[in-house]
Amino acid sequence: MGRPDGHKLDVLFEPVALGELRLPNRIVMAPMTRHRAATGSLAPHRLNAEYYSQRATAGLIVSEASQISQQGQGYIGTPGIYSEAQIEGWRLVTDAVHAAGGRIVCQLWHVGRMSHVSLQPGGHAPVAPSAIRANAQIYLDSGFADTSVPRALVLAEIPLIVASYKQAAANARRAGFDGVELHGANGYLLDQFMRDGSNRRTDEYGGSVSNRIRFTLEVVEAAVGVWGNGRVGIRIAPTSVEGDMHDSDPQSLFGTLLGSLSSRGLAYVHVVEGTGEVGRDGSGFDFTGMRTLFSGSLIRNNGYSPDLAAAAVGAGGCDAVSFGRPFIANPDLVRRFREGAELNSTDKATVYGGDARGYTDYLPIV
Ligand SMILES: Cc1cc2nc3c(=O)[nH]c(=O)nc-3n(C[C@H](O)[C@H](O)[C@H](O)COP(=O)(O)O)c2cc1C
């Protein structure tokens, strides 16, 4: 079945290089937490490998966020990338994706204050730049729960967390990924350090914009040190309010960050637009201007249709667009876009947690 609108979307099916990553098309699968890691070990397993390999025709898959340490966990059932069992589990995933002709990077995650004492080592408080609780909820065995009050990291602990990121980047390499994406978006630890609503530190990691982006730049340097140039990306969400986040001047903060990231050998910057979970932005933040602030490749996200994505890529506003929710029920999303086929709808009850139902049983078109 041909698309009635002719070649309008063709630009999405052109190959592109994001650093050293070679994508056959511009349709990226956005990272999506699905809460289906093995109970106890929090290791990925065969079902996860099947799920990702079904989606291997994406230009690039960004894995669900994967905590770099137990301290970095904020929800039940999310996979880690810090133990041998988790590395072996991820190896199943990367082998399956590669066997199906795809590419996959691991999204490295530390939730910071978006956690709960019951998930933390020794039942201690979650850590954060400052002891400010997020007015937000996380997900536990017992259902949704308020986040716990965090404690502020002492200065001497910060290099240890950078070292955990570095170890996780090395683990991702051993697990056979094609690169890593640092989760700097949506109110987690990197974001908490960057925005002044959550960072009230008075040392060299707080106060001025250059101090607040220091931790992120150190993590970038550590990851690029492991992977070399062109295989590390970073995700940011300059105006997202998820996780009770805000900043007094996002334009200046993220403008400075993007300028500083330009010379660091990144594969790409992945930007989530908008103030919330869905839709176009109403914040006044200049997302289009990001193109001139960052000299490398750009992936844009949040609520894009294929038409909007093609327009953004066609106008030179980005190199690729990522799609999240449409990939849940449409493993062959790239083909469906190409052929103008209808999309399957998502069963909301099976998005988070569970088994194969609503995970690997959505069928491709034949
Ligand atoms: C089920 C679900 C899980 C998500 N998990 C993550 C995640 O692990 N890491 C992340 O950066 N964003 C996560 N997101 C946000 C998506 O990557 C994406 O930014 C969002 O869905 C908007 O894109 P879309 O309109 O194409 O779905 C998640 C979104 C959904 C729907």
Short mmCIF file of C-alpha atoms and ligand atoms in Angstrom, two decimals:
data_model
loop_
_atom_site.label_atom_id
_atom_site.label_comp_id
_atom_site.label_asym_id
_atom_site.label_seq_id
_atom_site.Cartn_x
_atom_site.Cartn_y
_atom_site.Cartn_z
CA MET A 1 0.00 0.00 0.00
CA GLY A 2 1.60 3.28 -1.11
CA ARG A 3 1.34 6.51 0.87
CA PRO A 4 -1.21 8.89 -0.64
CA ASP A 5 1.05 11.85 0.17
CA GLY A 6 3.90 10.77 -2.10
CA HIS A 7 7.46 11.61 -1.12
CA LYS A 8 6.75 14.08 1.70
CA LEU A 9 8.26 11.81 4.36
CA ASP A 10 11.20 10.59 2.29
CA VAL A 11 13.73 12.61 4.26
CA LEU A 12 13.00 10.37 7.28
CA PHE A 13 14.23 7.32 5.39
CA GLU A 14 17.58 8.77 4.45
CA PRO A 15 20.66 7.48 6.27
CA VAL A 16 22.49 9.73 8.70
CA ALA A 17 25.62 9.56 10.87
CA LEU A 18 25.36 10.69 14.48
CA GLY A 19 29.03 10.76 15.40
CA GLU A 20 30.27 7.21 14.83
CA LEU A 21 26.73 5.80 14.85
CA ARG A 22 25.49 5.07 11.32
CA LEU A 23 21.71 5.10 11.10
CA PRO A 24 19.87 3.77 8.01
CA ASN A 25 16.98 6.14 8.73
CA ARG A 26 16.13 9.13 10.94
CA ILE A 27 13.49 7.40 13.05
CA VAL A 28 14.92 6.75 16.52
CA MET A 29 13.18 4.67 19.18
CA ALA A 30 13.02 6.85 22.31
CA PRO A 31 13.99 5.34 25.68
CA MET A 32 11.02 3.75 27.44
CA THR A 33 10.98 2.21 30.89
CA ARG A 34 8.80 -0.92 30.81
CA HIS A 35 9.50 -2.37 34.28
CA ARG A 36 10.15 -5.90 33.08
CA ALA A 37 13.66 -6.70 34.32
CA ALA A 38 14.12 -9.98 36.25
CA THR A 39 12.92 -9.83 39.85
CA GLY A 40 15.84 -9.73 42.26
CA SER A 41 18.77 -9.43 39.82
CA LEU A 42 17.16 -6.59 37.82
CA ALA A 43 18.86 -8.14 34.79
CA PRO A 44 17.36 -8.04 31.30
CA HIS A 45 16.34 -11.47 29.95
CA ARG A 46 15.11 -13.24 26.80
CA LEU A 47 11.74 -11.48 26.71
CA ASN A 48 13.44 -8.07 26.74
CA ALA A 49 15.79 -9.24 23.96
CA GLU A 50 12.78 -10.26 21.86
CA TYR A 51 11.06 -6.91 22.47
CA TYR A 52 14.06 -4.86 21.38
CA SER A 53 14.92 -7.08 18.41
CA GLN A 54 11.34 -6.70 17.14
CA ARG A 55 12.05 -2.95 16.92
CA ALA A 56 15.48 -3.23 15.25
CA THR A 57 14.42 -1.43 12.05
CA ALA A 58 14.52 1.84 14.02
CA GLY A 59 17.45 3.97 12.87
CA LEU A 60 18.69 3.68 16.44
CA ILE A 61 17.21 2.21 19.63
CA VAL A 62 17.81 4.04 22.90
CA SER A 63 17.31 1.47 25.66
CA GLU A 64 15.05 2.07 28.62
CA ALA A 65 16.82 3.98 31.39
CA SER A 66 19.19 1.65 33.26
CA GLN A 67 20.44 2.54 36.71
CA ILE A 68 24.21 2.78 37.15
CA SER A 69 24.05 1.61 40.79
CA GLN A 70 21.49 0.51 43.37
CA GLN A 71 21.57 4.08 44.68
CA GLY A 72 20.53 5.21 41.20
CA GLN A 73 17.27 3.21 41.25
CA GLY A 74 13.91 4.90 41.78
CA TYR A 75 11.25 2.46 40.62
CA ILE A 76 10.67 -1.30 40.86
CA GLY A 77 11.59 -3.61 38.00
CA THR A 78 13.93 -1.26 36.13
CA PRO A 79 17.12 -2.87 34.79
CA GLY A 80 20.58 -2.07 36.08
CA ILE A 81 23.93 -1.92 34.32
CA TYR A 82 26.16 -2.46 37.35
CA SER A 83 26.25 -6.22 38.07
CA GLU A 84 27.67 -9.14 36.08
CA ALA A 85 24.18 -10.66 35.73
CA GLN A 86 22.88 -7.38 34.31
CA ILE A 87 25.77 -7.12 31.83
CA GLU A 88 25.08 -10.70 30.70
CA GLY A 89 21.37 -9.91 30.40
CA TRP A 90 22.04 -6.84 28.30
CA ARG A 91 24.33 -8.97 26.10
CA LEU A 92 21.27 -11.05 25.16
CA VAL A 93 19.54 -7.82 24.13
CA THR A 94 22.39 -6.32 22.11
CA ASP A 95 23.10 -9.64 20.35
CA ALA A 96 19.43 -9.99 19.38
CA VAL A 97 19.23 -6.40 18.11
CA HIS A 98 22.43 -6.75 16.12
CA ALA A 99 21.33 -10.12 14.68
CA ALA A 100 18.18 -8.35 13.47
CA GLY A 101 20.31 -5.64 11.79
CA GLY A 102 19.79 -2.89 14.40
CA ARG A 103 21.79 -0.54 16.60
CA ILE A 104 21.24 0.13 20.31
CA VAL A 105 22.68 2.50 22.91
CA CYS A 106 22.19 2.13 26.66
CA GLN A 107 20.55 4.99 28.54
CA LEU A 108 22.55 5.47 31.77
CA TRP A 109 20.43 6.61 34.71
CA HIS A 110 20.83 7.84 38.24
CA VAL A 111 17.49 8.99 39.63
CA GLY A 112 18.94 11.09 42.46
CA ARG A 113 16.08 12.32 44.64
CA MET A 114 13.41 10.54 42.56
CA SER A 115 13.56 7.50 44.79
CA HIS A 116 12.38 5.93 48.01
CA VAL A 117 14.20 4.64 51.08
CA SER A 118 12.85 1.13 50.43
CA LEU A 119 14.87 0.96 47.18
CA GLN A 120 18.08 2.45 48.56
CA PRO A 121 21.08 0.52 49.93
CA GLY A 122 20.62 0.03 53.67
CA GLY A 123 17.25 1.82 53.54
CA HIS A 124 19.08 5.16 53.56
CA ALA A 125 17.80 8.42 52.11
CA PRO A 126 18.16 8.92 48.35
CA VAL A 127 20.89 11.38 47.33
CA ALA A 128 20.54 14.73 45.57
CA PRO A 129 22.46 17.98 45.05
CA SER A 130 20.40 19.51 47.86
CA ALA A 131 18.07 18.13 50.52
CA ILE A 132 14.92 19.23 48.69
CA ARG A 133 12.19 16.63 48.26
CA ALA A 134 10.57 16.36 44.84
CA ASN A 135 6.85 16.79 45.08
CA ALA A 136 6.42 13.76 42.84
CA GLN A 137 5.73 10.05 42.97
CA ILE A 138 7.71 6.93 42.14
CA TYR A 139 6.48 3.37 41.68
CA LEU A 140 6.97 0.56 44.19
CA ASP A 141 5.59 -2.98 44.64
CA SER A 142 2.80 -1.44 46.65
CA GLY A 143 1.91 1.05 43.92
CA PHE A 144 2.63 4.77 43.60
CA ALA A 145 4.37 6.40 46.57
CA ASP A 146 5.71 9.83 47.41
CA THR A 147 9.45 10.27 46.96
CA SER A 148 11.52 10.19 50.16
CA VAL A 149 13.32 13.24 51.51
CA PRO A 150 16.83 13.14 49.99
CA ARG A 151 20.11 14.07 51.63
CA ALA A 152 22.56 16.42 49.95
CA LEU A 153 25.66 14.76 48.56
CA VAL A 154 28.84 15.84 50.31
CA LEU A 155 31.56 17.14 48.02
CA ALA A 156 33.75 14.04 48.39
CA GLU A 157 30.96 11.77 47.15
CA ILE A 158 30.57 13.48 43.78
CA PRO A 159 33.70 11.94 42.19
CA LEU A 160 32.44 8.54 43.34
CA ILE A 161 29.21 9.01 41.40
CA VAL A 162 31.16 10.15 38.34
CA ALA A 163 33.18 6.94 38.76
CA SER A 164 29.92 4.91 38.87
CA TYR A 165 28.89 6.48 35.56
CA LYS A 166 32.29 5.61 34.13
CA GLN A 167 32.01 2.01 35.31
CA ALA A 168 28.48 1.77 33.89
CA ALA A 169 29.72 3.14 30.54
CA ALA A 170 32.43 0.46 30.54
CA ASN A 171 29.84 -2.19 31.49
CA ALA A 172 27.64 -1.09 28.58
CA ARG A 173 30.60 -1.55 26.29
CA ARG A 174 31.19 -5.07 27.60
CA ALA A 175 27.48 -5.78 27.13
CA GLY A 176 27.84 -5.09 23.41
CA PHE A 177 26.02 -1.76 23.09
CA ASP A 178 26.91 0.62 20.24
CA GLY A 179 27.19 3.55 22.65
CA VAL A 180 25.53 5.15 25.65
CA GLU A 181 23.06 7.97 26.21
CA LEU A 182 23.38 9.90 29.47
CA HIS A 183 19.96 10.57 30.97
CA GLY A 184 20.17 14.29 31.66
CA ALA A 185 16.41 14.85 31.27
CA ASN A 186 13.13 14.61 33.17
CA GLY A 187 14.21 15.52 36.68
CA TYR A 188 16.84 12.88 37.43
CA LEU A 189 20.27 13.40 38.99
CA LEU A 190 22.07 15.26 36.17
CA ASP A 191 19.04 17.48 35.65
CA GLN A 192 18.77 18.03 39.42
CA PHE A 193 22.31 19.38 39.48
CA MET A 194 21.70 21.64 36.48
CA ARG A 195 18.46 23.39 37.46
CA ASP A 196 18.38 25.88 40.30
CA GLY A 197 14.99 24.66 41.58
CA SER A 198 16.71 21.51 42.87
CA ASN A 199 20.32 22.69 43.28
CA ARG A 200 21.00 25.15 46.12
CA ARG A 201 24.61 24.12 46.69
CA THR A 202 27.15 26.73 47.69
CA ASP A 203 30.26 24.79 46.57
CA GLU A 204 31.68 24.51 43.05
CA TYR A 205 28.67 22.40 41.95
CA GLY A 206 26.06 25.05 42.74
CA GLY A 207 25.23 28.70 42.18
CA SER A 208 26.43 29.91 38.77
CA VAL A 209 25.40 28.15 35.58
CA SER A 210 28.97 27.00 34.99
CA ASN A 211 29.01 25.44 38.47
CA ARG A 212 25.64 23.73 38.00
CA ILE A 213 26.65 22.10 34.69
CA ARG A 214 30.03 20.96 36.09
CA PHE A 215 28.76 17.54 37.25
CA THR A 216 27.14 16.82 33.87
CA LEU A 217 30.30 17.80 32.01
CA GLU A 218 32.38 15.56 34.29
CA VAL A 219 30.05 12.64 33.57
CA VAL A 220 30.24 13.37 29.82
CA GLU A 221 34.02 13.39 30.00
CA ALA A 222 34.07 10.11 31.93
CA ALA A 223 31.77 8.39 29.40
CA VAL A 224 33.63 9.75 26.36
CA GLY A 225 36.84 8.59 28.06
CA VAL A 226 35.47 5.05 27.97
CA TRP A 227 33.86 5.11 24.52
CA GLY A 228 35.97 7.58 22.52
CA ASN A 229 34.49 10.24 20.28
CA GLY A 230 31.10 9.85 18.63
CA ARG A 231 29.49 7.12 20.75
CA VAL A 232 28.12 9.04 23.73
CA GLY A 233 24.87 11.00 23.54
CA ILE A 234 23.05 13.01 26.17
CA ARG A 235 19.35 13.60 26.69
CA ILE A 236 18.06 16.90 28.07
CA ALA A 237 14.58 18.34 28.68
CA PRO A 238 15.10 22.06 29.22
CA THR A 239 11.52 22.93 30.15
CA SER A 240 10.11 19.65 31.46
CA VAL A 241 8.39 19.95 34.82
CA GLU A 242 8.48 16.20 35.45
CA GLY A 243 9.94 15.40 38.85
CA ASP A 244 8.92 18.80 40.21
CA MET A 245 11.63 20.54 38.21
CA HIS A 246 12.06 24.21 37.39
CA ASP A 247 14.79 26.72 36.68
CA SER A 248 14.86 30.50 36.81
CA ASP A 249 16.49 30.85 33.36
CA PRO A 250 16.46 27.68 31.24
CA GLN A 251 17.54 29.55 28.12
CA SER A 252 20.80 30.69 29.68
CA LEU A 253 21.39 27.36 31.48
CA PHE A 254 20.86 25.09 28.50
CA GLY A 255 22.43 27.56 26.07
CA THR A 256 25.63 27.46 28.11
CA LEU A 257 25.44 23.68 28.43
CA LEU A 258 25.02 23.20 24.67
CA GLY A 259 27.95 25.50 23.94
CA SER A 260 30.11 23.54 26.39
CA LEU A 261 29.02 20.20 24.90
CA SER A 262 30.00 21.22 21.36
CA SER A 263 33.67 20.37 21.81
CA ARG A 264 33.30 17.14 23.80
CA GLY A 265 33.11 14.46 21.10
CA LEU A 266 29.44 13.61 21.59
CA ALA A 267 27.47 11.50 19.11
CA TYR A 268 24.38 13.63 19.65
CA VAL A 269 22.21 15.71 21.93
CA HIS A 270 18.67 14.34 22.33
CA VAL A 271 16.20 17.01 23.34
CA VAL A 272 12.76 16.46 24.84
CA GLU A 273 10.67 19.50 23.98
CA GLY A 274 7.71 20.76 25.93
CA THR A 275 6.85 21.42 29.52
CA GLY A 276 5.16 18.15 30.30
CA GLU A 277 4.71 14.69 28.96
CA VAL A 278 3.02 15.45 25.71
CA GLY A 279 2.78 17.89 22.90
CA ARG A 280 4.35 21.06 21.65
CA ASP A 281 6.03 23.55 23.86
CA GLY A 282 4.41 26.59 25.37
CA SER A 283 7.35 27.78 27.45
CA GLY A 284 8.95 30.29 25.10
CA PHE A 285 12.19 28.28 25.13
CA ASP A 286 13.91 28.53 21.76
CA PHE A 287 14.20 24.88 20.75
CA THR A 288 14.89 25.77 17.12
CA GLY A 289 17.83 27.94 18.20
CA MET A 290 19.50 24.88 19.74
CA ARG A 291 20.77 24.04 16.30
CA THR A 292 23.10 27.01 16.36
CA LEU A 293 24.14 26.54 20.01
CA PHE A 294 25.31 22.94 19.59
CA SER A 295 27.63 22.08 16.71
CA GLY A 296 26.97 18.31 16.70
CA SER A 297 24.00 16.14 15.78
CA LEU A 298 20.58 16.74 17.26
CA ILE A 299 17.66 14.38 17.90
CA ARG A 300 14.32 16.00 18.76
CA ASN A 301 11.44 14.41 20.62
CA ASN A 302 8.02 14.73 22.14
CA GLY A 303 4.72 14.28 20.43
CA TYR A 304 6.06 14.26 16.88
CA SER A 305 3.94 12.93 14.03
CA PRO A 306 5.76 11.64 10.93
CA ASP A 307 4.76 14.87 9.12
CA LEU A 308 6.17 17.11 11.85
CA ALA A 309 9.31 14.99 12.03
CA ALA A 310 9.88 15.19 8.28
CA ALA A 311 9.34 18.95 8.37
CA ALA A 312 11.85 19.35 11.23
CA VAL A 313 14.52 17.22 9.54
CA GLY A 314 13.77 18.72 6.11
CA ALA A 315 14.19 22.27 7.44
CA GLY A 316 17.54 21.34 8.96
CA GLY A 317 16.18 21.67 12.51
CA CYS A 318 17.60 18.29 13.54
CA ASP A 319 19.25 15.16 12.19
CA ALA A 320 16.70 12.67 13.50
CA VAL A 321 13.49 12.51 15.53
CA SER A 322 12.73 10.00 18.24
CA PHE A 323 9.36 8.36 18.80
CA GLY A 324 8.36 6.77 22.06
CA ARG A 325 4.73 5.81 22.52
CA PRO A 326 4.12 4.84 18.86
CA PHE A 327 6.83 2.16 19.15
CA ILE A 328 5.04 0.40 22.04
CA ALA A 329 2.31 -1.12 19.86
CA ASN A 330 4.10 -0.87 16.49
CA PRO A 331 7.34 -2.84 16.38
CA ASP A 332 7.52 -2.13 12.63
CA LEU A 333 6.89 1.60 13.03
CA VAL A 334 9.45 2.54 10.35
CA ARG A 335 7.68 0.41 7.77
CA ARG A 336 4.26 1.71 8.80
CA PHE A 337 5.45 5.30 8.35
CA ARG A 338 6.99 4.44 5.01
CA GLU A 339 3.84 2.76 3.74
CA GLY A 340 1.35 5.09 5.34
CA ALA A 341 -0.12 2.11 7.19
CA GLU A 342 -2.43 2.48 10.17
CA LEU A 343 -0.92 2.27 13.63
CA ASN A 344 -1.93 -0.28 16.27
CA SER A 345 -3.30 1.30 19.41
CA THR A 346 -1.67 0.73 22.79
CA ASP A 347 -3.18 -1.21 25.68
CA LYS A 348 -2.49 1.21 28.52
CA ALA A 349 -2.88 -1.49 31.20
CA THR A 350 0.20 -3.40 30.02
CA VAL A 351 2.65 -0.54 29.44
CA TYR A 352 4.35 -0.73 32.84
CA GLY A 353 5.32 -4.16 34.15
CA GLY A 354 3.90 -7.61 33.46
CA ASP A 355 4.80 -10.27 30.93
CA ALA A 356 4.72 -10.71 27.16
CA ARG A 357 1.21 -9.31 26.94
CA GLY A 358 1.32 -5.75 25.63
CA TYR A 359 5.08 -6.09 25.25
CA THR A 360 6.11 -8.58 22.55
CA ASP A 361 2.68 -9.60 21.24
CA TYR A 362 2.00 -6.54 19.05
CA LEU A 363 2.32 -7.87 15.52
CA PRO A 364 3.97 -6.28 12.50
CA ILE A 365 2.03 -5.86 9.25
CA VAL A 366 2.48 -8.85 6.96
C1 LIG B 1 6.19 4.12 28.93
C2 LIG B 1 7.18 5.25 28.87
C3 LIG B 1 8.42 5.11 29.48
C4 LIG B 1 9.39 6.13 29.38
N1 LIG B 1 10.64 5.92 29.91
C5 LIG B 1 11.63 6.82 29.66
C6 LIG B 1 12.97 6.53 30.02
O1 LIG B 1 13.29 5.45 30.55
N2 LIG B 1 13.91 7.48 29.76
C7 LIG B 1 13.59 8.67 29.16
O2 LIG B 1 14.49 9.50 28.94
N3 LIG B 1 12.33 8.94 28.78
C8 LIG B 1 11.36 8.04 28.99
N4 LIG B 1 10.08 8.29 28.52
C9 LIG B 1 9.83 9.47 27.70
C10 LIG B 1 9.94 9.11 26.21
O3 LIG B 1 11.28 8.76 25.87
C11 LIG B 1 9.51 10.28 25.31
O4 LIG B 1 10.28 11.41 25.65
C12 LIG B 1 8.02 10.59 25.45
O5 LIG B 1 7.22 9.41 25.35
C13 LIG B 1 7.57 11.59 24.36
O6 LIG B 1 7.79 11.06 23.07
P1 LIG B 1 6.56 10.48 22.20
O7 LIG B 1 5.56 11.60 22.09
O8 LIG B 1 7.13 10.09 20.86
O9 LIG B 1 6.00 9.31 22.97
C14 LIG B 1 9.09 7.31 28.67
C15 LIG B 1 7.84 7.46 28.08
C16 LIG B 1 6.89 6.44 28.15
C17 LIG B 1 5.56 6.61 27.46
#
